[in-house]
Short mmCIF file of C-alpha atoms and ligand atoms in Angstrom, two decimals:
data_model
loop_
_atom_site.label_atom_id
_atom_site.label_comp_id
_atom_site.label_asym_id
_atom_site.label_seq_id
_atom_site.Cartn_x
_atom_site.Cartn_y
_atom_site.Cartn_z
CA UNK A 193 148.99 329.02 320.65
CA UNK A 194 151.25 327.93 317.30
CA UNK A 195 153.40 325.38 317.96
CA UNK A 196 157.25 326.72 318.33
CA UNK A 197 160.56 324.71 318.68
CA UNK A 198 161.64 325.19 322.47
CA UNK A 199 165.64 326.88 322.98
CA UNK A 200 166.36 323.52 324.17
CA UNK A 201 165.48 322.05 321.48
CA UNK A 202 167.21 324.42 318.96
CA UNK A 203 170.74 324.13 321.08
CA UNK A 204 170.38 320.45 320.77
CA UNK A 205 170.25 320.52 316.98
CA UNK A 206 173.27 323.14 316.79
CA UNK A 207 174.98 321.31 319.07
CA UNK A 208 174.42 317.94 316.95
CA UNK A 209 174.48 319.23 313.24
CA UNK A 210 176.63 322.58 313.81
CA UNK A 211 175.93 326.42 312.77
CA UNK A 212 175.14 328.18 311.22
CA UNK A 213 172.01 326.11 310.60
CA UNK A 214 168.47 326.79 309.18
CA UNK A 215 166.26 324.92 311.14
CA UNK A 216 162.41 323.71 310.17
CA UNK A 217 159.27 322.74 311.78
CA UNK A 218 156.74 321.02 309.46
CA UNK A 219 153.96 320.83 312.20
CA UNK A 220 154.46 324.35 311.96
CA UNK A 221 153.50 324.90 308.73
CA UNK A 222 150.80 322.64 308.37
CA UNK A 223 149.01 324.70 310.98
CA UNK A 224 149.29 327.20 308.78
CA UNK A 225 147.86 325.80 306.16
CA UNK A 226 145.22 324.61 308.09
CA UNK A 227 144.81 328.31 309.13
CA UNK A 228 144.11 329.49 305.70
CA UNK A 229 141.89 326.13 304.36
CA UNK A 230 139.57 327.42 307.49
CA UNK A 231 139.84 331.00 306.60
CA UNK A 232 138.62 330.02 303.10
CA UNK A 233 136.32 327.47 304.03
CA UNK A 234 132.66 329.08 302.63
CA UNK A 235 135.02 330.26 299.16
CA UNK A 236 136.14 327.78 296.42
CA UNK A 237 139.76 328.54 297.48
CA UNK A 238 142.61 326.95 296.60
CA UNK A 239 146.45 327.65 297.70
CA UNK A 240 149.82 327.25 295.88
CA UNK A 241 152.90 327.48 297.96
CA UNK A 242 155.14 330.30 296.32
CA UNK A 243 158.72 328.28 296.35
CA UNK A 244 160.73 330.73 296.13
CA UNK A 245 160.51 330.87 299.39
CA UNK A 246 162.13 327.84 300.26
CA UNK A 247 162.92 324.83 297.57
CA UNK A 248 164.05 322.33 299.63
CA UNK A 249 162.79 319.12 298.23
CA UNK A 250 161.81 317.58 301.72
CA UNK A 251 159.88 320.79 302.11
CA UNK A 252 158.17 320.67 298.84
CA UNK A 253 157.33 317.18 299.83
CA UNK A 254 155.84 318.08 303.23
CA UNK A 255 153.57 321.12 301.27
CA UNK A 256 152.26 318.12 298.86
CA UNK A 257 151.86 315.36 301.43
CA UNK A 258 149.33 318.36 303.70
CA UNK A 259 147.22 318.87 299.97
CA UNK A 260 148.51 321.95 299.56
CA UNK A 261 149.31 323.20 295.68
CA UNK A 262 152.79 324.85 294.54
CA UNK A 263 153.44 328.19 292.63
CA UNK A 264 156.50 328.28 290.68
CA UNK A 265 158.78 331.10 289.60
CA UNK A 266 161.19 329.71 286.94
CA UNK A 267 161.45 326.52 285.62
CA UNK A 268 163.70 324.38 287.80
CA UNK A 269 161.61 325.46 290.45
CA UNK A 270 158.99 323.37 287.94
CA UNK A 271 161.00 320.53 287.55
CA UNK A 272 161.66 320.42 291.64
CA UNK A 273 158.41 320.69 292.26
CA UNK A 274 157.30 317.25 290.05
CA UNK A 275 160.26 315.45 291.10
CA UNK A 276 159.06 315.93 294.62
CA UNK A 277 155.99 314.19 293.42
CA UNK A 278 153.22 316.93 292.80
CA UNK A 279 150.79 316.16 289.52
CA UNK A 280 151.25 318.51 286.81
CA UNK A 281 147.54 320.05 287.90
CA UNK A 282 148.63 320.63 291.48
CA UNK A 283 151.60 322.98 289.80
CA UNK A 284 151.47 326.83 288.96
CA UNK A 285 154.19 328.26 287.23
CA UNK A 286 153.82 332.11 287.27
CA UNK A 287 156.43 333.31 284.67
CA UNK A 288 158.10 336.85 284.93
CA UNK A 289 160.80 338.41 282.20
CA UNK A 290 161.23 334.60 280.95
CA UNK A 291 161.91 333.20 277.72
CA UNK A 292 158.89 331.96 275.88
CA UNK A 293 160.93 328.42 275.70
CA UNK A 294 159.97 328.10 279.57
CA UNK A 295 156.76 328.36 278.77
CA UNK A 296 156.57 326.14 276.27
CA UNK A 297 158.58 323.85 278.53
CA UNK A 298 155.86 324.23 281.47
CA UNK A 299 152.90 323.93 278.38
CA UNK A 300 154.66 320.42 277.26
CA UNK A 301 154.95 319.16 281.09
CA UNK A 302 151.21 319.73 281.76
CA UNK A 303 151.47 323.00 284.23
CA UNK A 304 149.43 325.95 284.88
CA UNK A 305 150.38 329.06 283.28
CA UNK A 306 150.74 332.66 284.06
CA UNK A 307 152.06 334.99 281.39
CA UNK A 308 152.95 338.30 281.89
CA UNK A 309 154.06 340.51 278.58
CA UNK A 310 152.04 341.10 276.05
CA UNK A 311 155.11 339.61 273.99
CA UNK A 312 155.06 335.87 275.64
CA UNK A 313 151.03 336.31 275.20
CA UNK A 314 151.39 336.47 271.29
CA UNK A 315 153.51 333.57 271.25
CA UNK A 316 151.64 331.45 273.11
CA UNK A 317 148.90 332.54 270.88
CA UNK A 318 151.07 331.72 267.65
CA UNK A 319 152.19 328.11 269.25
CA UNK A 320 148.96 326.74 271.15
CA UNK A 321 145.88 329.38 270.21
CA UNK A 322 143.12 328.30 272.35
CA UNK A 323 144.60 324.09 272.43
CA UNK A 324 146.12 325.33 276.14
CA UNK A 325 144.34 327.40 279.06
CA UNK A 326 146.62 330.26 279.73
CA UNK A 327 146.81 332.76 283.09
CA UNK A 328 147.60 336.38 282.58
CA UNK A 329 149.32 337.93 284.98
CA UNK A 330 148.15 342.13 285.12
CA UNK A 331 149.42 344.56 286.86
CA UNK A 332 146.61 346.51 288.62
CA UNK A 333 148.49 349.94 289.40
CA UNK A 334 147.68 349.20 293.22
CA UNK A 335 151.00 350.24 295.99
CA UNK A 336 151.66 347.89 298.42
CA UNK A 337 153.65 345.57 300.54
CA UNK A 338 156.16 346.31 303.32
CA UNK A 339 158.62 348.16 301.47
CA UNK A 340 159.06 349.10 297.62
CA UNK A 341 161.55 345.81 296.70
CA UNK A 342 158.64 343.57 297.16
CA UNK A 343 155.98 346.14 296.07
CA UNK A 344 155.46 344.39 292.59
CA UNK A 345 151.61 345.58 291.21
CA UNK A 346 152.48 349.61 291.28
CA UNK A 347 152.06 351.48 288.19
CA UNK A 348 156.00 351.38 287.68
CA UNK A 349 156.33 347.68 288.27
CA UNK A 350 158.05 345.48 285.82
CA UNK A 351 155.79 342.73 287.06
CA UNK A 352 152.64 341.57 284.75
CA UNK A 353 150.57 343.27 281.97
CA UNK A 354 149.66 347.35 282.98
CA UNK A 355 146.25 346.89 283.44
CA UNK A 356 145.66 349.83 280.88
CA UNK A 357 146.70 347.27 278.31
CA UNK A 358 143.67 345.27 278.23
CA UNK A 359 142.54 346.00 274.73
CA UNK A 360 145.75 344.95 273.15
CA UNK A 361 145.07 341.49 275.27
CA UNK A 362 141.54 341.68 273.90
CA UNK A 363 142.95 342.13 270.74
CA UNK A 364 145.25 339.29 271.15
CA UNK A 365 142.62 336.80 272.70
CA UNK A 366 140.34 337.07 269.78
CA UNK A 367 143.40 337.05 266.99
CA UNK A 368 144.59 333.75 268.36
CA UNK A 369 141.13 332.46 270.34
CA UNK A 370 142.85 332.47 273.51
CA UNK A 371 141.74 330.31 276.15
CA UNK A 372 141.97 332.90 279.10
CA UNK A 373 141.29 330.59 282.27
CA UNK A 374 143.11 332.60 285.07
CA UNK A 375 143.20 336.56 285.57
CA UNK A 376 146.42 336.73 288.40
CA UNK A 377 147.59 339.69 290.44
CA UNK A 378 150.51 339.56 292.32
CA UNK A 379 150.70 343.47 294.14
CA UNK A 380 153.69 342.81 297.01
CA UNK A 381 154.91 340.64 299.88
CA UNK A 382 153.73 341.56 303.65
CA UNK A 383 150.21 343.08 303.42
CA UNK A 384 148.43 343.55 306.23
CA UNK A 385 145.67 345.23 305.15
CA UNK A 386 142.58 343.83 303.59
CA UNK A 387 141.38 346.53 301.87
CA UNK A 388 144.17 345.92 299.47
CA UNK A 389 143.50 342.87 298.51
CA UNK A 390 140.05 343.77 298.19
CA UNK A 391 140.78 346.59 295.96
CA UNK A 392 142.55 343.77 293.54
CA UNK A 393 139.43 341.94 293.45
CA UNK A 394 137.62 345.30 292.32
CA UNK A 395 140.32 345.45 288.67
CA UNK A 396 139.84 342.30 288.46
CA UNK A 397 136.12 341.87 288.61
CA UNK A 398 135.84 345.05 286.13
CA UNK A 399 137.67 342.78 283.52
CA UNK A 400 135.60 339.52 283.83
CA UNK A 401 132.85 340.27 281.23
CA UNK A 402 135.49 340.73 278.54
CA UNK A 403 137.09 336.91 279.75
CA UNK A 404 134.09 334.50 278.80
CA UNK A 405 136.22 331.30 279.60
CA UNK A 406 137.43 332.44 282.80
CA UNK A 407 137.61 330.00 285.91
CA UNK A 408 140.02 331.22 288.07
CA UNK A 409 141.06 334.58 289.97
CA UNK A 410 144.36 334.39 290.97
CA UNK A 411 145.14 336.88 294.25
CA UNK A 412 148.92 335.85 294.58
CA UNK A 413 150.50 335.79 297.52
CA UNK A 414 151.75 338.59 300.22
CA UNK A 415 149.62 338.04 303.50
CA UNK A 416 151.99 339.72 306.41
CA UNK A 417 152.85 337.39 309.12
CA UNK A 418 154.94 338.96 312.07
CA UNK A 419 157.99 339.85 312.59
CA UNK A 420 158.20 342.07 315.57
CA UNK A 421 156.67 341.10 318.84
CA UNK A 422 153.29 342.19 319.61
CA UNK A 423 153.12 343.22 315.37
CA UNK A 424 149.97 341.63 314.11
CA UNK A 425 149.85 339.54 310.66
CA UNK A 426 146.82 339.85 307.43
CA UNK A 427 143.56 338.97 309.44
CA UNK A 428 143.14 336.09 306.84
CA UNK A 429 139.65 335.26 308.39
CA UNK A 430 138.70 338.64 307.31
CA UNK A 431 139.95 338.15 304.42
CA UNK A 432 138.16 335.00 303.93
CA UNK A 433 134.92 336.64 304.36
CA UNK A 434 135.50 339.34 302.44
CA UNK A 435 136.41 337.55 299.81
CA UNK A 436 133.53 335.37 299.79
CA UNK A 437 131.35 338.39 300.13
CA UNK A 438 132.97 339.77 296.59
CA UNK A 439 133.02 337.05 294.91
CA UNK A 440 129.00 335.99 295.37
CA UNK A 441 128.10 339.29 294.36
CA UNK A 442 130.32 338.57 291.57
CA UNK A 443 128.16 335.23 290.80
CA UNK A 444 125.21 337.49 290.99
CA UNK A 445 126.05 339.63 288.33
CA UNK A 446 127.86 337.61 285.82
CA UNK A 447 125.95 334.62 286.65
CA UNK A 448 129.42 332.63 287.25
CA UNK A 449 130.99 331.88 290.43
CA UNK A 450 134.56 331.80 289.88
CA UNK A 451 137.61 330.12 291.70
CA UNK A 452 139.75 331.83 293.95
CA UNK A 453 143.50 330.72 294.12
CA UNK A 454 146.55 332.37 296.53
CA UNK A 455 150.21 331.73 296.25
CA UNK A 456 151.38 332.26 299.94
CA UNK A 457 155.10 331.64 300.53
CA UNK A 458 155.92 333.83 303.72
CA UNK A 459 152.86 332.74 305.13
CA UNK A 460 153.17 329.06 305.37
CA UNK A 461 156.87 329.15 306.16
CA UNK A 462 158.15 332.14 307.78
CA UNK A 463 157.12 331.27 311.38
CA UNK A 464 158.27 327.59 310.86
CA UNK A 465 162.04 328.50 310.45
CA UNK A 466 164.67 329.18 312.90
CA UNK A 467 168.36 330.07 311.73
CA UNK A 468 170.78 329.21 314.58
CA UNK A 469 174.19 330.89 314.37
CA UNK A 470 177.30 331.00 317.16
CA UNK A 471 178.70 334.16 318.16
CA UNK A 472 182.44 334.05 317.68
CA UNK A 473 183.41 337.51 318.51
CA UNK A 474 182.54 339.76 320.79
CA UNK A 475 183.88 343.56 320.52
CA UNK A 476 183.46 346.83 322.45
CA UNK A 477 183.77 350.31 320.59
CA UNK A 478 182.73 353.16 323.02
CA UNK A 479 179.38 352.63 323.83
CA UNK A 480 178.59 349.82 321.18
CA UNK A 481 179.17 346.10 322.13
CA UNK A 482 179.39 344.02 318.41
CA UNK A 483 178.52 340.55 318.54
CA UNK A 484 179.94 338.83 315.74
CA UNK A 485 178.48 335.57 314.45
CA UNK A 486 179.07 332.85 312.30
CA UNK A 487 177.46 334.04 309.29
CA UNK A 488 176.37 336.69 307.69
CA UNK A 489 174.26 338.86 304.43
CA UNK A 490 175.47 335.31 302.46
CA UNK A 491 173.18 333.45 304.61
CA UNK A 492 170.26 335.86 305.88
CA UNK A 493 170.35 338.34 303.21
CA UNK A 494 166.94 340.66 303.93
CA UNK A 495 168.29 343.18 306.50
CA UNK A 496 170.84 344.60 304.77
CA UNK A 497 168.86 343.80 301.59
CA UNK A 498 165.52 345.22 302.54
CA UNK A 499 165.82 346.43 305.84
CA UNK A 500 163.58 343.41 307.79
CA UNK A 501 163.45 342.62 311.07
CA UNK A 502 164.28 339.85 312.49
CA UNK A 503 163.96 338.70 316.63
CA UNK A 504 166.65 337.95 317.60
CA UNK A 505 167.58 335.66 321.17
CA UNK A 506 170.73 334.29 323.07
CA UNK A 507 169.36 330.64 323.73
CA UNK A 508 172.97 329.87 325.66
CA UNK A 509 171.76 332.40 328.30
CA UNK A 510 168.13 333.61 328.01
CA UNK A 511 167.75 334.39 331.52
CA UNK A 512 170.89 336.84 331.20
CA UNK A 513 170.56 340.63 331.82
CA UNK A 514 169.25 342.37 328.77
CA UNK A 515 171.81 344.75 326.95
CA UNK A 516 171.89 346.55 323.91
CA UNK A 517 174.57 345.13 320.74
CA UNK A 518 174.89 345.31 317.63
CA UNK A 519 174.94 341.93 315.75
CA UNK A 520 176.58 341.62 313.27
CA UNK A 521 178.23 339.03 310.58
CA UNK A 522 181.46 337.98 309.23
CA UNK A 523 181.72 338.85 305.48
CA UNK A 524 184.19 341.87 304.50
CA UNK A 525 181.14 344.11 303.78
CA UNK A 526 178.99 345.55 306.37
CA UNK A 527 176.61 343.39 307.26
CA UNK A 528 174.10 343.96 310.41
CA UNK A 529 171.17 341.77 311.39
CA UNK A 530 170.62 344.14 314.34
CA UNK A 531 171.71 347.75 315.85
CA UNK A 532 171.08 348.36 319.52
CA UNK A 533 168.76 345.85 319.89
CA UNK A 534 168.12 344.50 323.50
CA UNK A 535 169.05 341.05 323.59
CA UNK A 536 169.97 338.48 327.09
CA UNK A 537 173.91 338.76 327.88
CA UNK A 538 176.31 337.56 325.26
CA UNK A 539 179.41 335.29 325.85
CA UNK A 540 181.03 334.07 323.27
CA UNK A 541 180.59 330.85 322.02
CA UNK A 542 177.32 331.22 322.31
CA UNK A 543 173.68 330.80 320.43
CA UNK A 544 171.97 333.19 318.79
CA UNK A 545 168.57 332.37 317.09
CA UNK A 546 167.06 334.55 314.09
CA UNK A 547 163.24 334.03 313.99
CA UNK A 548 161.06 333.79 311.17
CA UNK A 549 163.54 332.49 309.01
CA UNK A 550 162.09 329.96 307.42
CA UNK A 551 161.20 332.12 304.04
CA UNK A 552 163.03 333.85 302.00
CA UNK A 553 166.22 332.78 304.34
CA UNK A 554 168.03 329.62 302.69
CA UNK A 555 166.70 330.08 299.77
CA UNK A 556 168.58 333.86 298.97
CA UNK A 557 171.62 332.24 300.61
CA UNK A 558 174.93 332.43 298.43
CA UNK A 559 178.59 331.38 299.09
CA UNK A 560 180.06 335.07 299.08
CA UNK A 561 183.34 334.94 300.68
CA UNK A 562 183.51 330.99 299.78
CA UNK A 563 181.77 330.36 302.59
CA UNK A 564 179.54 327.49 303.20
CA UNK A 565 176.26 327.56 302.73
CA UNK A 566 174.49 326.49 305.97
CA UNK A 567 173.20 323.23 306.41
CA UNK A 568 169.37 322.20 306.55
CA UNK A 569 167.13 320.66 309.14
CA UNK A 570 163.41 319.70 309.57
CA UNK A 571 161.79 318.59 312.66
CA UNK A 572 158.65 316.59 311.98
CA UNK A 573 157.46 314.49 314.30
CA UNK A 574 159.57 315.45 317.35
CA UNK A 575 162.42 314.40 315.01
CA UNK A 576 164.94 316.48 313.26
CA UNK A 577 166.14 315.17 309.97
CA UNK A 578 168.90 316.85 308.40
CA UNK A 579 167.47 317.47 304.62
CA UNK A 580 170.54 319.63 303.54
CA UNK A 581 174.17 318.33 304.45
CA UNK A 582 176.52 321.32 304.59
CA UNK A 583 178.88 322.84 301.86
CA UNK A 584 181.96 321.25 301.49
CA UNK A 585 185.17 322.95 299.29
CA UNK A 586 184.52 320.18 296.83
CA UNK A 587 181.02 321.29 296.28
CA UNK A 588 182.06 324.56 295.55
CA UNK A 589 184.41 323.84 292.90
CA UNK A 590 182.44 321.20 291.28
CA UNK A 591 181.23 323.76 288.89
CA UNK A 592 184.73 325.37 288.04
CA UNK A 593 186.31 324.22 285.07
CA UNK A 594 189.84 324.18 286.30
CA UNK A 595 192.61 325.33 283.32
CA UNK A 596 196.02 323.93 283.88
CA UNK A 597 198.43 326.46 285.26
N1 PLP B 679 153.32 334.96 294.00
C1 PLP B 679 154.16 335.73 293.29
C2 PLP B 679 153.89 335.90 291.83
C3 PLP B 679 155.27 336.34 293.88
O1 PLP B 679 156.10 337.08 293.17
C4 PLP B 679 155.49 336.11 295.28
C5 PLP B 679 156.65 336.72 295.97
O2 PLP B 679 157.53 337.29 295.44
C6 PLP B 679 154.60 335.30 295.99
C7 PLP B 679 153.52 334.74 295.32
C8 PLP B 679 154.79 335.01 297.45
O3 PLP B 679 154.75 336.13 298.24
P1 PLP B 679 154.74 335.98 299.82
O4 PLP B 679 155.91 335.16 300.21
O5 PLP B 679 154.80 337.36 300.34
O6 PLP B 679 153.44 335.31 300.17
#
């Protein structure tokens, strides 16, 4: 069984460090990580945590002190990722729509590389030629993912080179004896299915002959974890074996055996995050009971955003009579985290826990409404530390540059 954070435990640390609150467990995701070093174990895998999921520093920390790599998707997210101690070659920074000073920025601090336009490929070519192994980033033409915002390797994507380019990065490699290291894919967030990520393999193993440097296949990230109760997450043991199954007959007929990298973000930290909020308001309209909490899309942005799910559960009352409400936040748009959804009796004042939270959640967080961000919390070691203090009005307008009236 994974390890979870008990309701007890959550109301403590909303009772001690106030909500809304995101709330961590780093045992959590080093089981996860664990998970997928097994999975892999026969392969010569290796994982970089996609950041973007969630930046906090403490977290980063906690991903390097467990082994695991980092995947980067702008350049501050670079620069967090070494100050929170991670060598330059433990660092992956896979670039999209960026300008080619970035890159030249990642190139100078030592980084890994993905490119993904033909137009940052020629300058790399003009600045470094083959001095620098470069990653290019194609887009296979393959649909997937849970929904078409994070469907990213379709044939209208804006992510990576169309796949139907390849002579012009032929053409490129041999003008400017590019030292192609890495072929990446990147084709959506939440896949379940193997097959896709077994048809990626298949474009990318049609390319290899042309790459005669080439180490490294880069899969990306996107293995499903669940959400819903009883849903099932990417059978990453599967995966493992298929993947060593592809890539050996890969050996056999290039006479190479190649790397395998992943960049899982939802995956190692989705399941080890808890957001805690308060309901403040409760409010009857015909047949609908509203709960309204504490927060809103400025904190937990993807259901209204993309339509996820998240479970929801009164930890003030869980053995209360189930009842259907809508919850729902406080900003001046309409923002719902839930409709009809069966959840133990609400009173107000109290808890309500969002599950899965930890990816993705923080980290799209704004201060819409000048509200407060929420504050920050990991518990490692039967401990919670709070790793992010909250917002405070001064923090807010430290940025402004105030005229005088
Ligand atoms: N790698 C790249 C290039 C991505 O764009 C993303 C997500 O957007 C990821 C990895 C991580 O995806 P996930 O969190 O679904 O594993």
């Amino acid at each position: 069984m994974p390890q979870v954070l008990s309701h007890q435990q959550l109301s403590e640390i909303a009772d001690e460090f106030g909500t809304p609150i995101y709330i961590y467990h780093a045992e959590r995701i080093t089981e996860q990580y664990n998970r997928l070093k097994s999975a892999f174990r026969k392969t010569d895998a290796s994982f970089f945590y996609a950041s973007k999921a969630l930046t906090n520093i403490n977290i980063l920390q906690h991903i390097r002190s467990i082994g695991c790599n980092v995947d980067c998707s702008s350049i501050n997210e670079v620069r967090l990722a070494l100050m929170a101690g991670f060598e330059p070659a433990r660092v992956l920074y896979t670039s999209n729509n960026i300008a080619f000073s970035e890159i030249a920025e990642a190139v100078s601090l030592g980084v890994h590389v993905n490119i993904d336009s033909l137009s940052n490929l020629q300058k790399f070519g003009e600045r470094f030629g083959h001095s620098y192994p470069v990653g290019i980033r194609l887009r296979p033409n393959i649909m997937a993912g849970g929904n078409l915002k994070i469907s990213t390797g379709h044939n209208k994507s804006k992510f990576g080179v169309p796949v139907e380019d390849i002579a012009q990065v032929l053409d490129l490699m041999k003008t400017y004896k590019l030292h192609v290291r890495t072929l990446h894919i990147h084709t959506g967030s939440e896949i379940k299915d193997v097959a896709v990520f077994a048809k990626g393999i298949e474009v990318l193993f049609e390319l290899i002959k042309h790459f005669s440097e080439l180490e490294i296949i880069d899969l990306g990230g996107g293995f499903k974890v669940p959400y819903v109760p009883g849903e099932e997450g990417t059978n990453v043991e599967l995966l493992g074996e298929k993947v060593k199954e592809e890539f050996d007959m890969m050996a056999k007929i290039y006479g190479r055996q190649l790397k395998v990298w992943f960049e899982p973000g939802k995956f190692l930290v989705s399941e080890a995050g808890y957001f805690v909020t308060k309901v403040q308001v409760l409010k009857r309209s015909g047949d609908i009971c509203f709960a309204g909490i504490d927060s809103g899309l400025n904190h937990l942005i993807r259901p209204m955003f993309y339509g996820s799910y998240h479970h929801i559960e009164n930890i003030s009352n869980a053995e209360g009579l189930s009842q259907p409400y809508h919850v729902v936040g406080n900003i001046c748009e309409t923002d719902t985290f839930a409709e009809d959804r069966l959840i133990a009796e609400i009173r107000e004042d109290d808890y309500l826990v969002f599950y899965n939270a930890g990816a993705y959640g923080f980290e799209m967080s704004s201060n819409y409404n000048a509200r407060f961000k929420p504050a920050e919390v990991l518990v490692k070691d039967n401990k919670a530390h709070l790793i992010r203090r909250r917002d405070t009005l001064e923090d807010m307008l430290a940025t402004h540059v105030i005229l005088k009236d």
